Amino acid sequence: MSRIAYVNGRFVPKSKAAVHIEDRGYQLADAVYEVWALFDGKLADPEGHFVRLERSLSELSIDMPMSRAALTTVLREAVRRNRVREGLVYLQVSRGVAKRDHAFPTDPVAPAVVVTVSRVDRASTEARAAKGVGVITLTENRWGRCDIKTVGLLPNALAKQKAREAGAVEAWFVDEMGLVTEGASSNAWILDGEGVLRTRDTQANILRGVTRLTLMDVAREAGLKVEERPFTPDEARAAKEAFITGAGSLVLPVVSVDGKPVGDGAVGPVAMKLRRLYIERAKATAV
Ligand code: PDD
């Protein structure tokens, strides 16, 4: 059961866990977050998520609430207290509590920290991967700093809801050049006709996915050619395979885009192999 949350220095039952009504994360989305996959009770890709957390915080001029080592202890303790082995750890850091004003508080405030842990049923996520999922495409309508992992996720939430209503699992945003940027909560990939793995470059307005980065390495090690080169929805449908990556989806095959099949419409061997290799790597490096 995942019933214990960490809130500003204390572990509390979720039913009693609360943040202040003037928390700037709540009022202004003035907060960042990270999500770690958990394998056998250990945090996957620890380094990548800490690097991105520090970068997101620094872009918003919010201090790291504590050292990496202390934060790791808190995350691990949250996992231990919830007795979760396979799941996700969510960390949110907001600028803190202050009387509502758009500009930053003039008197220094302590960042507010929340950690929750949730369980994932790996058997059902494996079954989903083996079947593949559909994605829909939507016009990109997010702000210009998607590289910062903020909790300002309304466009992402609306996109995800549209995907669900269309019977799909993810929504891919498409920019004004007609190129896929990324998913509402994942990065987008194809294996093109030449056998090249392609995903959007980080000069574009995307989140620098930690899973994406590790997978680039894993794929190259497996002898695949990887290019940070964009693709259109048509190119995705004409591709041999497509998939998404993220702490939640890991590596998840995509078999249709806007209801039309990717390649022959079947789950591809490369995506499934990369899923297996990613999980192996994540397990081997988890802390
Ligand atoms: N989302 N792009 C977006 C917009 C995301 O929200 C995420 C992750 C990713 C993949 O990043 P990573 O590989 O570091 O998880 C890409 C998390 C899982 C979430 O919001 O729950």
JSON list of C-alpha atoms in Angstrom, two decimals, residues 19-242:
[
{"chain": "A", "resi": 19, "resn": "VAL", "atom": "CA", "xyz": [-0.05, 21.71, 1.60]},
{"chain": "A", "resi": 20, "resn": "HIS", "atom": "CA", "xyz": [-0.75, 25.32, 2.42]},
{"chain": "A", "resi": 21, "resn": "ILE", "atom": "CA", "xyz": [-3.47, 27.03, 0.35]},
{"chain": "A", "resi": 22, "resn": "GLU", "atom": "CA", "xyz": [-0.98, 29.77, -0.52]},
{"chain": "A", "resi": 23, "resn": "ASP", "atom": "CA", "xyz": [1.68, 27.38, -1.72]},
{"chain": "A", "resi": 24, "resn": "ARG", "atom": "CA", "xyz": [2.91, 28.94, -4.98]},
{"chain": "A", "resi": 25, "resn": "GLY", "atom": "CA", "xyz": [2.88, 25.54, -6.63]},
{"chain": "A", "resi": 26, "resn": "TYR", "atom": "CA", "xyz": [-0.85, 25.33, -5.97]},
{"chain": "A", "resi": 27, "resn": "GLN", "atom": "CA", "xyz": [-1.68, 28.91, -6.94]},
{"chain": "A", "resi": 28, "resn": "LEU", "atom": "CA", "xyz": [0.76, 29.64, -9.75]},
{"chain": "A", "resi": 29, "resn": "ALA", "atom": "CA", "xyz": [2.28, 26.31, -10.83]},
{"chain": "A", "resi": 30, "resn": "ASP", "atom": "CA", "xyz": [5.50, 27.81, -9.47]},
{"chain": "A", "resi": 31, "resn": "ALA", "atom": "CA", "xyz": [6.96, 24.37, -8.82]},
{"chain": "A", "resi": 32, "resn": "VAL", "atom": "CA", "xyz": [8.94, 21.61, -10.47]},
{"chain": "A", "resi": 33, "resn": "TYR", "atom": "CA", "xyz": [8.76, 17.85, -10.21]},
{"chain": "A", "resi": 34, "resn": "GLU", "atom": "CA", "xyz": [10.52, 14.61, -11.00]},
{"chain": "A", "resi": 35, "resn": "VAL", "atom": "CA", "xyz": [9.31, 11.05, -11.40]},
{"chain": "A", "resi": 36, "resn": "TRP", "atom": "CA", "xyz": [11.58, 8.04, -10.87]},
{"chain": "A", "resi": 37, "resn": "ALA", "atom": "CA", "xyz": [10.66, 4.53, -11.93]},
{"chain": "A", "resi": 38, "resn": "LEU", "atom": "CA", "xyz": [11.19, 2.02, -9.13]},
{"chain": "A", "resi": 39, "resn": "PHE", "atom": "CA", "xyz": [12.59, -1.42, -9.81]},
{"chain": "A", "resi": 40, "resn": "ASP", "atom": "CA", "xyz": [12.78, -3.80, -6.90]},
{"chain": "A", "resi": 41, "resn": "GLY", "atom": "CA", "xyz": [12.43, -0.85, -4.52]},
{"chain": "A", "resi": 42, "resn": "LYS", "atom": "CA", "xyz": [15.29, 1.08, -6.13]},
{"chain": "A", "resi": 43, "resn": "LEU", "atom": "CA", "xyz": [15.30, 4.40, -8.00]},
{"chain": "A", "resi": 44, "resn": "ALA", "atom": "CA", "xyz": [15.99, 4.08, -11.71]},
{"chain": "A", "resi": 45, "resn": "ASP", "atom": "CA", "xyz": [18.25, 6.55, -13.51]},
{"chain": "A", "resi": 46, "resn": "PRO", "atom": "CA", "xyz": [19.02, 8.42, -10.26]},
{"chain": "A", "resi": 47, "resn": "GLU", "atom": "CA", "xyz": [21.71, 10.69, -11.64]},
{"chain": "A", "resi": 48, "resn": "GLY", "atom": "CA", "xyz": [19.73, 11.85, -14.68]},
{"chain": "A", "resi": 49, "resn": "HIS", "atom": "CA", "xyz": [16.72, 12.85, -12.62]},
{"chain": "A", "resi": 50, "resn": "PHE", "atom": "CA", "xyz": [18.82, 14.75, -10.07]},
{"chain": "A", "resi": 51, "resn": "VAL", "atom": "CA", "xyz": [20.67, 16.61, -12.79]},
{"chain": "A", "resi": 52, "resn": "ARG", "atom": "CA", "xyz": [17.38, 17.63, -14.39]},
{"chain": "A", "resi": 53, "resn": "LEU", "atom": "CA", "xyz": [15.82, 18.54, -11.04]},
{"chain": "A", "resi": 54, "resn": "GLU", "atom": "CA", "xyz": [18.73, 20.83, -10.23]},
{"chain": "A", "resi": 55, "resn": "ARG", "atom": "CA", "xyz": [18.50, 22.39, -13.66]},
{"chain": "A", "resi": 56, "resn": "SER", "atom": "CA", "xyz": [14.73, 22.95, -13.47]},
{"chain": "A", "resi": 57, "resn": "LEU", "atom": "CA", "xyz": [15.09, 24.53, -10.02]},
{"chain": "A", "resi": 58, "resn": "SER", "atom": "CA", "xyz": [17.97, 26.71, -11.11]},
{"chain": "A", "resi": 59, "resn": "GLU", "atom": "CA", "xyz": [16.04, 27.95, -14.18]},
{"chain": "A", "resi": 60, "resn": "LEU", "atom": "CA", "xyz": [13.33, 29.12, -11.76]},
{"chain": "A", "resi": 61, "resn": "SER", "atom": "CA", "xyz": [15.81, 30.43, -9.14]},
{"chain": "A", "resi": 62, "resn": "ILE", "atom": "CA", "xyz": [14.49, 28.03, -6.52]},
{"chain": "A", "resi": 63, "resn": "ASP", "atom": "CA", "xyz": [17.09, 26.57, -4.16]},
{"chain": "A", "resi": 64, "resn": "MET", "atom": "CA", "xyz": [17.64, 22.83, -3.93]},
{"chain": "A", "resi": 65, "resn": "PRO", "atom": "CA", "xyz": [15.66, 22.12, -0.74]},
{"chain": "A", "resi": 66, "resn": "MET", "atom": "CA", "xyz": [18.42, 19.83, 0.54]},
{"chain": "A", "resi": 67, "resn": "SER", "atom": "CA", "xyz": [21.50, 18.05, -0.75]},
{"chain": "A", "resi": 68, "resn": "ARG", "atom": "CA", "xyz": [21.22, 15.26, -3.30]},
{"chain": "A", "resi": 69, "resn": "ALA", "atom": "CA", "xyz": [22.32, 12.79, -0.64]},
{"chain": "A", "resi": 70, "resn": "ALA", "atom": "CA", "xyz": [19.65, 13.98, 1.81]},
{"chain": "A", "resi": 71, "resn": "LEU", "atom": "CA", "xyz": [17.02, 13.95, -0.90]},
{"chain": "A", "resi": 72, "resn": "THR", "atom": "CA", "xyz": [17.99, 10.41, -1.88]},
{"chain": "A", "resi": 73, "resn": "THR", "atom": "CA", "xyz": [17.55, 9.38, 1.76]},
{"chain": "A", "resi": 74, "resn": "VAL", "atom": "CA", "xyz": [14.09, 10.96, 1.85]},
{"chain": "A", "resi": 75, "resn": "LEU", "atom": "CA", "xyz": [13.03, 9.29, -1.42]},
{"chain": "A", "resi": 76, "resn": "ARG", "atom": "CA", "xyz": [14.30, 5.91, -0.27]},
{"chain": "A", "resi": 77, "resn": "GLU", "atom": "CA", "xyz": [12.66, 6.25, 3.12]},
{"chain": "A", "resi": 78, "resn": "ALA", "atom": "CA", "xyz": [9.35, 7.10, 1.41]},
{"chain": "A", "resi": 79, "resn": "VAL", "atom": "CA", "xyz": [9.72, 3.94, -0.69]},
{"chain": "A", "resi": 80, "resn": "ARG", "atom": "CA", "xyz": [10.58, 1.84, 2.36]},
{"chain": "A", "resi": 81, "resn": "ARG", "atom": "CA", "xyz": [7.68, 3.13, 4.44]},
{"chain": "A", "resi": 82, "resn": "ASN", "atom": "CA", "xyz": [5.24, 2.43, 1.63]},
{"chain": "A", "resi": 83, "resn": "ARG", "atom": "CA", "xyz": [6.70, -1.03, 0.99]},
{"chain": "A", "resi": 84, "resn": "VAL", "atom": "CA", "xyz": [6.56, -0.53, -2.78]},
{"chain": "A", "resi": 85, "resn": "ARG", "atom": "CA", "xyz": [8.94, -2.58, -4.94]},
{"chain": "A", "resi": 86, "resn": "GLU", "atom": "CA", "xyz": [7.69, -1.82, -8.47]},
{"chain": "A", "resi": 87, "resn": "GLY", "atom": "CA", "xyz": [6.28, 1.65, -8.97]},
{"chain": "A", "resi": 88, "resn": "LEU", "atom": "CA", "xyz": [6.94, 5.36, -9.25]},
{"chain": "A", "resi": 89, "resn": "VAL", "atom": "CA", "xyz": [8.30, 8.00, -6.89]},
{"chain": "A", "resi": 90, "resn": "TYR", "atom": "CA", "xyz": [6.97, 11.52, -7.33]},
{"chain": "A", "resi": 91, "resn": "LEU", "atom": "CA", "xyz": [8.86, 14.53, -5.98]},
{"chain": "A", "resi": 92, "resn": "GLN", "atom": "CA", "xyz": [7.52, 18.05, -6.13]},
{"chain": "A", "resi": 93, "resn": "VAL", "atom": "CA", "xyz": [9.40, 21.16, -5.06]},
{"chain": "A", "resi": 94, "resn": "SER", "atom": "CA", "xyz": [7.57, 24.48, -5.05]},
{"chain": "A", "resi": 95, "resn": "ARG", "atom": "CA", "xyz": [8.97, 27.92, -4.38]},
{"chain": "A", "resi": 96, "resn": "GLY", "atom": "CA", "xyz": [7.12, 27.83, -1.08]},
{"chain": "A", "resi": 97, "resn": "VAL", "atom": "CA", "xyz": [4.33, 29.65, 0.67]},
{"chain": "A", "resi": 98, "resn": "ALA", "atom": "CA", "xyz": [3.74, 33.37, 0.26]},
{"chain": "A", "resi": 99, "resn": "LYS", "atom": "CA", "xyz": [0.89, 35.85, 0.05]},
{"chain": "A", "resi": 100, "resn": "ARG", "atom": "CA", "xyz": [-0.41, 35.69, -3.51]},
{"chain": "A", "resi": 101, "resn": "ASP", "atom": "CA", "xyz": [1.65, 37.87, -5.83]},
{"chain": "A", "resi": 102, "resn": "HIS", "atom": "CA", "xyz": [2.90, 36.91, -9.27]},
{"chain": "A", "resi": 103, "resn": "ALA", "atom": "CA", "xyz": [6.45, 38.11, -8.65]},
{"chain": "A", "resi": 104, "resn": "PHE", "atom": "CA", "xyz": [8.68, 36.12, -6.32]},
{"chain": "A", "resi": 105, "resn": "PRO", "atom": "CA", "xyz": [8.35, 36.73, -2.57]},
{"chain": "A", "resi": 106, "resn": "THR", "atom": "CA", "xyz": [10.72, 39.47, -1.45]},
{"chain": "A", "resi": 107, "resn": "ASP", "atom": "CA", "xyz": [11.38, 37.80, 1.91]},
{"chain": "A", "resi": 108, "resn": "PRO", "atom": "CA", "xyz": [13.06, 34.45, 1.40]},
{"chain": "A", "resi": 109, "resn": "VAL", "atom": "CA", "xyz": [10.76, 31.44, 1.83]},
{"chain": "A", "resi": 110, "resn": "ALA", "atom": "CA", "xyz": [11.71, 27.80, 2.15]},
{"chain": "A", "resi": 111, "resn": "PRO", "atom": "CA", "xyz": [10.86, 25.57, -0.83]},
{"chain": "A", "resi": 112, "resn": "ALA", "atom": "CA", "xyz": [8.00, 23.17, -0.11]},
{"chain": "A", "resi": 113, "resn": "VAL", "atom": "CA", "xyz": [8.76, 19.50, -0.71]},
{"chain": "A", "resi": 114, "resn": "VAL", "atom": "CA", "xyz": [6.32, 16.67, -1.26]},
{"chain": "A", "resi": 115, "resn": "VAL", "atom": "CA", "xyz": [7.12, 13.02, -2.03]},
{"chain": "A", "resi": 116, "resn": "THR", "atom": "CA", "xyz": [4.61, 10.31, -2.86]},
{"chain": "A", "resi": 117, "resn": "VAL", "atom": "CA", "xyz": [5.08, 6.73, -3.98]},
{"chain": "A", "resi": 118, "resn": "SER", "atom": "CA", "xyz": [2.75, 4.69, -6.12]},
{"chain": "A", "resi": 119, "resn": "ARG", "atom": "CA", "xyz": [2.68, 1.05, -7.12]},
{"chain": "A", "resi": 120, "resn": "VAL", "atom": "CA", "xyz": [2.82, -0.16, -10.72]},
{"chain": "A", "resi": 121, "resn": "ASP", "atom": "CA", "xyz": [1.51, -3.54, -11.77]},
{"chain": "A", "resi": 122, "resn": "ARG", "atom": "CA", "xyz": [4.38, -4.63, -14.00]},
{"chain": "A", "resi": 123, "resn": "ALA", "atom": "CA", "xyz": [2.45, -7.63, -15.34]},
{"chain": "A", "resi": 124, "resn": "SER", "atom": "CA", "xyz": [-0.24, -5.38, -16.78]},
{"chain": "A", "resi": 125, "resn": "THR", "atom": "CA", "xyz": [2.24, -2.82, -18.13]},
{"chain": "A", "resi": 126, "resn": "GLU", "atom": "CA", "xyz": [4.16, -5.66, -19.81]},
{"chain": "A", "resi": 127, "resn": "ALA", "atom": "CA", "xyz": [0.90, -6.90, -21.33]},
{"chain": "A", "resi": 128, "resn": "ARG", "atom": "CA", "xyz": [0.15, -3.39, -22.59]},
{"chain": "A", "resi": 129, "resn": "ALA", "atom": "CA", "xyz": [3.64, -3.14, -24.14]},
{"chain": "A", "resi": 130, "resn": "ALA", "atom": "CA", "xyz": [3.21, -6.49, -25.87]},
{"chain": "A", "resi": 131, "resn": "LYS", "atom": "CA", "xyz": [-0.02, -5.22, -27.49]},
{"chain": "A", "resi": 132, "resn": "GLY", "atom": "CA", "xyz": [1.24, -1.73, -28.29]},
{"chain": "A", "resi": 133, "resn": "VAL", "atom": "CA", "xyz": [-0.73, 1.49, -27.92]},
{"chain": "A", "resi": 134, "resn": "GLY", "atom": "CA", "xyz": [-2.28, 4.18, -30.10]},
{"chain": "A", "resi": 135, "resn": "VAL", "atom": "CA", "xyz": [-1.40, 7.85, -30.06]},
{"chain": "A", "resi": 136, "resn": "ILE", "atom": "CA", "xyz": [-3.27, 10.86, -31.42]},
{"chain": "A", "resi": 137, "resn": "THR", "atom": "CA", "xyz": [-1.69, 14.07, -32.68]},
{"chain": "A", "resi": 138, "resn": "LEU", "atom": "CA", "xyz": [-2.59, 17.56, -31.51]},
{"chain": "A", "resi": 139, "resn": "THR", "atom": "CA", "xyz": [-1.36, 21.04, -32.33]},
{"chain": "A", "resi": 140, "resn": "GLU", "atom": "CA", "xyz": [1.44, 22.09, -29.97]},
{"chain": "A", "resi": 141, "resn": "ASN", "atom": "CA", "xyz": [0.00, 24.65, -27.58]},
{"chain": "A", "resi": 142, "resn": "ARG", "atom": "CA", "xyz": [2.38, 24.64, -24.64]},
{"chain": "A", "resi": 143, "resn": "TRP", "atom": "CA", "xyz": [4.66, 27.41, -23.42]},
{"chain": "A", "resi": 144, "resn": "GLY", "atom": "CA", "xyz": [8.18, 27.87, -24.76]},
{"chain": "A", "resi": 145, "resn": "ARG", "atom": "CA", "xyz": [10.03, 26.33, -21.80]},
{"chain": "A", "resi": 146, "resn": "CYS", "atom": "CA", "xyz": [9.03, 22.69, -21.91]},
{"chain": "A", "resi": 147, "resn": "ASP", "atom": "CA", "xyz": [12.64, 21.90, -20.98]},
{"chain": "A", "resi": 148, "resn": "ILE", "atom": "CA", "xyz": [11.74, 22.89, -17.41]},
{"chain": "A", "resi": 149, "resn": "LYS", "atom": "CA", "xyz": [9.81, 20.12, -15.68]},
{"chain": "A", "resi": 150, "resn": "THR", "atom": "CA", "xyz": [7.17, 22.30, -14.06]},
{"chain": "A", "resi": 151, "resn": "VAL", "atom": "CA", "xyz": [3.85, 21.24, -12.64]},
{"chain": "A", "resi": 152, "resn": "GLY", "atom": "CA", "xyz": [2.17, 23.64, -15.10]},
{"chain": "A", "resi": 153, "resn": "LEU", "atom": "CA", "xyz": [0.75, 20.69, -17.03]},
{"chain": "A", "resi": 154, "resn": "LEU", "atom": "CA", "xyz": [-2.71, 21.84, -18.07]},
{"chain": "A", "resi": 155, "resn": "PRO", "atom": "CA", "xyz": [-2.10, 21.50, -21.85]},
{"chain": "A", "resi": 156, "resn": "ASN", "atom": "CA", "xyz": [-0.59, 18.07, -21.19]},
{"chain": "A", "resi": 157, "resn": "ALA", "atom": "CA", "xyz": [-3.56, 17.04, -19.06]},
{"chain": "A", "resi": 158, "resn": "LEU", "atom": "CA", "xyz": [-6.05, 18.24, -21.70]},
{"chain": "A", "resi": 159, "resn": "ALA", "atom": "CA", "xyz": [-4.09, 16.41, -24.41]},
{"chain": "A", "resi": 160, "resn": "LYS", "atom": "CA", "xyz": [-4.05, 13.21, -22.39]},
{"chain": "A", "resi": 161, "resn": "GLN", "atom": "CA", "xyz": [-7.79, 13.43, -21.84]},
{"chain": "A", "resi": 162, "resn": "LYS", "atom": "CA", "xyz": [-8.35, 13.88, -25.59]},
{"chain": "A", "resi": 163, "resn": "ALA", "atom": "CA", "xyz": [-6.19, 10.83, -26.21]},
{"chain": "A", "resi": 164, "resn": "ARG", "atom": "CA", "xyz": [-8.23, 8.81, -23.75]},
{"chain": "A", "resi": 165, "resn": "GLU", "atom": "CA", "xyz": [-11.50, 9.94, -25.34]},
{"chain": "A", "resi": 166, "resn": "ALA", "atom": "CA", "xyz": [-10.13, 8.80, -28.72]},
{"chain": "A", "resi": 167, "resn": "GLY", "atom": "CA", "xyz": [-9.24, 5.39, -27.27]},
{"chain": "A", "resi": 168, "resn": "ALA", "atom": "CA", "xyz": [-5.51, 6.20, -27.42]},
{"chain": "A", "resi": 169, "resn": "VAL", "atom": "CA", "xyz": [-2.91, 6.20, -24.67]},
{"chain": "A", "resi": 170, "resn": "GLU", "atom": "CA", "xyz": [-0.78, 9.20, -25.57]},
{"chain": "A", "resi": 171, "resn": "ALA", "atom": "CA", "xyz": [-1.05, 12.48, -27.48]},
{"chain": "A", "resi": 172, "resn": "TRP", "atom": "CA", "xyz": [1.85, 13.71, -29.59]},
{"chain": "A", "resi": 173, "resn": "PHE", "atom": "CA", "xyz": [2.19, 17.46, -29.98]},
{"chain": "A", "resi": 174, "resn": "VAL", "atom": "CA", "xyz": [2.95, 18.69, -33.51]},
{"chain": "A", "resi": 175, "resn": "ASP", "atom": "CA", "xyz": [4.65, 22.07, -33.94]},
{"chain": "A", "resi": 176, "resn": "GLU", "atom": "CA", "xyz": [4.10, 24.76, -36.57]},
{"chain": "A", "resi": 177, "resn": "MET", "atom": "CA", "xyz": [6.59, 23.00, -38.89]},
{"chain": "A", "resi": 178, "resn": "GLY", "atom": "CA", "xyz": [4.43, 19.89, -38.81]},
{"chain": "A", "resi": 179, "resn": "LEU", "atom": "CA", "xyz": [7.00, 17.99, -36.73]},
{"chain": "A", "resi": 180, "resn": "VAL", "atom": "CA", "xyz": [6.27, 15.89, -33.66]},
{"chain": "A", "resi": 181, "resn": "THR", "atom": "CA", "xyz": [7.77, 17.47, -30.54]},
{"chain": "A", "resi": 182, "resn": "GLU", "atom": "CA", "xyz": [6.94, 14.89, -27.86]},
{"chain": "A", "resi": 183, "resn": "GLY", "atom": "CA", "xyz": [4.07, 13.24, -26.01]},
{"chain": "A", "resi": 184, "resn": "ALA", "atom": "CA", "xyz": [1.99, 14.73, -23.21]},
{"chain": "A", "resi": 185, "resn": "SER", "atom": "CA", "xyz": [4.09, 12.74, -20.72]},
{"chain": "A", "resi": 186, "resn": "SER", "atom": "CA", "xyz": [6.69, 10.97, -22.83]},
{"chain": "A", "resi": 187, "resn": "ASN", "atom": "CA", "xyz": [9.23, 11.42, -25.62]},
{"chain": "A", "resi": 188, "resn": "ALA", "atom": "CA", "xyz": [8.41, 10.19, -29.14]},
{"chain": "A", "resi": 189, "resn": "TRP", "atom": "CA", "xyz": [10.56, 7.92, -31.31]},
{"chain": "A", "resi": 190, "resn": "ILE", "atom": "CA", "xyz": [10.47, 6.11, -34.65]},
{"chain": "A", "resi": 191, "resn": "LEU", "atom": "CA", "xyz": [12.56, 3.45, -36.32]},
{"chain": "A", "resi": 192, "resn": "ASP", "atom": "CA", "xyz": [12.56, 4.77, -39.88]},
{"chain": "A", "resi": 193, "resn": "GLY", "atom": "CA", "xyz": [12.69, 2.89, -43.18]},
{"chain": "A", "resi": 194, "resn": "GLU", "atom": "CA", "xyz": [16.51, 3.00, -43.16]},
{"chain": "A", "resi": 195, "resn": "GLY", "atom": "CA", "xyz": [16.60, 1.41, -39.72]},
{"chain": "A", "resi": 196, "resn": "VAL", "atom": "CA", "xyz": [17.61, 4.67, -37.99]},
{"chain": "A", "resi": 197, "resn": "LEU", "atom": "CA", "xyz": [16.14, 5.46, -34.58]},
{"chain": "A", "resi": 198, "resn": "ARG", "atom": "CA", "xyz": [14.93, 9.04, -34.57]},
{"chain": "A", "resi": 199, "resn": "THR", "atom": "CA", "xyz": [13.76, 11.30, -31.76]},
{"chain": "A", "resi": 200, "resn": "ARG", "atom": "CA", "xyz": [13.41, 15.07, -31.52]},
{"chain": "A", "resi": 201, "resn": "ASP", "atom": "CA", "xyz": [16.52, 17.10, -30.71]},
{"chain": "A", "resi": 202, "resn": "THR", "atom": "CA", "xyz": [16.78, 19.08, -27.47]},
{"chain": "A", "resi": 203, "resn": "GLN", "atom": "CA", "xyz": [17.05, 22.41, -29.29]},
{"chain": "A", "resi": 204, "resn": "ALA", "atom": "CA", "xyz": [13.33, 21.95, -29.86]},
{"chain": "A", "resi": 205, "resn": "ASN", "atom": "CA", "xyz": [10.82, 22.78, -27.14]},
{"chain": "A", "resi": 206, "resn": "ILE", "atom": "CA", "xyz": [10.75, 19.41, -25.40]},
{"chain": "A", "resi": 207, "resn": "LEU", "atom": "CA", "xyz": [11.50, 17.92, -22.04]},
{"chain": "A", "resi": 208, "resn": "ARG", "atom": "CA", "xyz": [14.91, 16.29, -21.99]},
{"chain": "A", "resi": 209, "resn": "GLY", "atom": "CA", "xyz": [13.65, 12.90, -20.98]},
{"chain": "A", "resi": 210, "resn": "VAL", "atom": "CA", "xyz": [15.94, 10.94, -18.72]},
{"chain": "A", "resi": 211, "resn": "THR", "atom": "CA", "xyz": [14.68, 7.68, -20.19]},
{"chain": "A", "resi": 212, "resn": "ARG", "atom": "CA", "xyz": [15.30, 9.13, -23.65]},
{"chain": "A", "resi": 213, "resn": "LEU", "atom": "CA", "xyz": [18.91, 9.89, -22.79]},
{"chain": "A", "resi": 214, "resn": "THR", "atom": "CA", "xyz": [19.62, 6.48, -21.27]},
{"chain": "A", "resi": 215, "resn": "LEU", "atom": "CA", "xyz": [17.90, 4.76, -24.18]},
{"chain": "A", "resi": 216, "resn": "MET", "atom": "CA", "xyz": [20.05, 6.60, -26.71]},
{"chain": "A", "resi": 217, "resn": "ASP", "atom": "CA", "xyz": [23.04, 5.07, -25.00]},
{"chain": "A", "resi": 218, "resn": "VAL", "atom": "CA", "xyz": [21.47, 1.62, -24.69]},
{"chain": "A", "resi": 219, "resn": "ALA", "atom": "CA", "xyz": [20.43, 1.65, -28.36]},
{"chain": "A", "resi": 220, "resn": "ARG", "atom": "CA", "xyz": [23.87, 2.68, -29.59]},
{"chain": "A", "resi": 221, "resn": "GLU", "atom": "CA", "xyz": [25.44, 0.00, -27.45]},
{"chain": "A", "resi": 222, "resn": "ALA", "atom": "CA", "xyz": [23.10, -2.47, -29.15]},
{"chain": "A", "resi": 223, "resn": "GLY", "atom": "CA", "xyz": [24.51, -1.35, -32.50]},
{"chain": "A", "resi": 224, "resn": "LEU", "atom": "CA", "xyz": [21.62, 0.84, -33.60]},
{"chain": "A", "resi": 225, "resn": "LYS", "atom": "CA", "xyz": [22.04, 4.18, -35.31]},
{"chain": "A", "resi": 226, "resn": "VAL", "atom": "CA", "xyz": [20.38, 6.97, -33.30]},
{"chain": "A", "resi": 227, "resn": "GLU", "atom": "CA", "xyz": [19.73, 10.45, -34.63]},
{"chain": "A", "resi": 228, "resn": "GLU", "atom": "CA", "xyz": [18.18, 13.45, -32.94]},
{"chain": "A", "resi": 229, "resn": "ARG", "atom": "CA", "xyz": [16.18, 14.24, -36.05]},
{"chain": "A", "resi": 230, "resn": "PRO", "atom": "CA", "xyz": [12.51, 15.21, -36.14]},
{"chain": "A", "resi": 231, "resn": "PHE", "atom": "CA", "xyz": [9.71, 13.40, -37.94]},
{"chain": "A", "resi": 232, "resn": "THR", "atom": "CA", "xyz": [6.18, 14.14, -39.05]},
{"chain": "A", "resi": 233, "resn": "PRO", "atom": "CA", "xyz": [3.10, 12.07, -38.16]},
{"chain": "A", "resi": 234, "resn": "ASP", "atom": "CA", "xyz": [3.14, 10.76, -41.78]},
{"chain": "A", "resi": 235, "resn": "GLU", "atom": "CA", "xyz": [6.74, 9.65, -41.36]},
{"chain": "A", "resi": 236, "resn": "ALA", "atom": "CA", "xyz": [5.76, 7.91, -38.13]},
{"chain": "A", "resi": 237, "resn": "ARG", "atom": "CA", "xyz": [3.03, 5.96, -39.95]},
{"chain": "A", "resi": 238, "resn": "ALA", "atom": "CA", "xyz": [5.46, 5.08, -42.74]},
{"chain": "A", "resi": 239, "resn": "ALA", "atom": "CA", "xyz": [8.12, 4.04, -40.22]},
{"chain": "A", "resi": 240, "resn": "LYS", "atom": "CA", "xyz": [8.94, 0.44, -39.36]},
{"chain": "A", "resi": 241, "resn": "GLU", "atom": "CA", "xyz": [8.21, 1.05, -35.69]},
{"chain": "A", "resi": 242, "resn": "ALA", "atom": "CA", "xyz": [7.39, 3.79, -33.25]}
]
